[in-house]
XYZ file of C-alpha atoms in Angstrom:
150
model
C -8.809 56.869 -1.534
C -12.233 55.119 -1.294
C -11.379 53.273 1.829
C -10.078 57.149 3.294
C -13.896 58.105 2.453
C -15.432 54.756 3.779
C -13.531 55.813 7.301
C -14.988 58.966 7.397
C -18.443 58.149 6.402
C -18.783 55.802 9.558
C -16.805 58.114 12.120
C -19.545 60.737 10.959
C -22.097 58.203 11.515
C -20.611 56.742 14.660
C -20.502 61.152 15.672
C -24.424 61.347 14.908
C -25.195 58.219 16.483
C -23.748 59.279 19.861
C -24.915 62.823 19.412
C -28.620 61.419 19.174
C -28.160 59.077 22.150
C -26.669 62.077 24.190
C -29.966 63.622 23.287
C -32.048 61.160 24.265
C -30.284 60.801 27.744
C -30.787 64.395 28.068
C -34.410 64.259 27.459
C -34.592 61.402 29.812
C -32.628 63.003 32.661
C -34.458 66.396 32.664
C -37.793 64.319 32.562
C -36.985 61.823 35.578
C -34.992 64.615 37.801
C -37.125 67.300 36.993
C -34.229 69.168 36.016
C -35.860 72.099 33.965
C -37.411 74.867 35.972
C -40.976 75.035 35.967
C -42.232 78.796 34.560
C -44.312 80.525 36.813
C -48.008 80.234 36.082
C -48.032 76.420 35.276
C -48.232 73.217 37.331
C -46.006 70.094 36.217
C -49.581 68.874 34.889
C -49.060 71.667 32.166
C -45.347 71.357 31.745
C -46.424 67.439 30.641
C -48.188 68.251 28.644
C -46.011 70.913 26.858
C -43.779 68.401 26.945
C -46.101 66.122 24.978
C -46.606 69.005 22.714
C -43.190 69.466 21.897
C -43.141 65.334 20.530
C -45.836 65.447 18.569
C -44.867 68.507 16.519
C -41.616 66.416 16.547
C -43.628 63.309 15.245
C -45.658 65.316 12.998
C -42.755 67.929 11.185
C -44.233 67.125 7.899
C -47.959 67.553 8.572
C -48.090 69.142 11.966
C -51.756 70.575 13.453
C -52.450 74.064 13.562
C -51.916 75.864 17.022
C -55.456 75.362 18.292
C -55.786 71.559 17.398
C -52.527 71.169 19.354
C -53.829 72.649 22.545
C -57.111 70.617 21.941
C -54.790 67.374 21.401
C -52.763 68.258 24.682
C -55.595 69.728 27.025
C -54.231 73.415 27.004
C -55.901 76.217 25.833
C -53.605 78.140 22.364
C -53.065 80.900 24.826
C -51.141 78.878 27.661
C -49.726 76.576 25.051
C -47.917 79.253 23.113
C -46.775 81.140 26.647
C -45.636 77.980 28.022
C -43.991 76.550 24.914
C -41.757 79.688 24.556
C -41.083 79.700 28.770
C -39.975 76.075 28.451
C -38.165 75.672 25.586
C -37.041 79.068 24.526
C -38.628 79.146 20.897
C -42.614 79.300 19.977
C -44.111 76.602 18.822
C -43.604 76.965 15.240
C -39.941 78.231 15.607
C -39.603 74.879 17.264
C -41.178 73.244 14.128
C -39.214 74.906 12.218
C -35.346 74.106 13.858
C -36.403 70.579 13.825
C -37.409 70.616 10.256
C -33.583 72.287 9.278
C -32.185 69.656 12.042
C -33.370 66.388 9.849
C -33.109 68.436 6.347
C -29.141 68.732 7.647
C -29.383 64.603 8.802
C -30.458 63.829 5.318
C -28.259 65.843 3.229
C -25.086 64.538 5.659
C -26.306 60.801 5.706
C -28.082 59.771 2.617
C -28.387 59.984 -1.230
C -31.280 62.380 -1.057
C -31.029 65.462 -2.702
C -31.762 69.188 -1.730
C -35.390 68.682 -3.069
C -36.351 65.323 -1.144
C -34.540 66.503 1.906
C -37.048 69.469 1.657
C -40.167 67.424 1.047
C -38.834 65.345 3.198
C -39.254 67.668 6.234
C -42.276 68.919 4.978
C -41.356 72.126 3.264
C -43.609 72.606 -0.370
C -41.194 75.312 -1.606
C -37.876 74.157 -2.256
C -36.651 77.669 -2.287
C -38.601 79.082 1.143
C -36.349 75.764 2.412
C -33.191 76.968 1.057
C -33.722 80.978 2.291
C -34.194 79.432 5.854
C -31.460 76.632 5.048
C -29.129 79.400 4.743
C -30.401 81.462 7.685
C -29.740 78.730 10.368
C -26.407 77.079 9.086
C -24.923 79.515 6.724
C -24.750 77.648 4.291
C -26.859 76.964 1.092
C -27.937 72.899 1.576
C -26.728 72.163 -2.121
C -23.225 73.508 -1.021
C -23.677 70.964 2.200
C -24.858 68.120 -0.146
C -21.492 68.538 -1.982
C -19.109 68.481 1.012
C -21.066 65.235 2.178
């Protein structure tokens, strides 16, 4: 039975792994073709450096800056980086923050031993049970339930 469970543990892990590289190559491909459509109002200059936005609220999940020292770190002013943020990528900045956050909460409770409290800290949540409520929102699912399946 514990071999059964080895199996599955590395076909999940082989699944992530080429879901994350799929990701990547889509990042890549829309950056070099200049696939994505560029909203009306802002110059690829701007779309750059929403771009570069988008990474370091990525890069900075736990901690991230406020809205104004974000458009001071990327050379937008916080009106044209929150209407070209949601143009671009669908989601305002902090909704962004915020599905990236439940993304790696959901990669830790799949792929390691943490529990639903250092998954949360983790990701930068304080309140273990704000996590949870929002947890459940976006996967239906509370994450203890998803810590026991994995």
């Amino acid at each position: 039975m514990s071999i059964f469970l080895d199996k599955n543990i590395r076909y999940r892990s082989s699944l992530m792994m080429e879901a994350t590289a799929l990701e990547i190559l889509n990042r890549f491909m829309i950056q070099l073709f200049d696939l994505a459509p560029i909203p009306s109002g802002f110059s690829r200059e701007d779309i750059r450096k929403l771009h570069t936005a988008r990474e370091i609220m990525e890069a900075c999940m736990v901690d991230p800056p406020s809205l104004l020292a974000l458009s001071r770190q990327v050379g937008l002013n916080d009106f044209k980086l929150k209407k070209g943020f949601k143009a671009l990528f669908g989601s305002t900045v902090f909704e962004y923050l915020r599905q990236v956050r439940l993304d790696n909460a959901m990669k830790l409770l799949r792929n390691q031993d943490n529990n639903v409290t250092e998954a949360a800290i983790a990701v930068g949540y304080s309140n273990v049970s704000a996590f949870s409520q929002q947890f459940y929102r976006k996967f239906g699912v509370k994450p203890s339930e998803m810590k026991r399946i994995y």
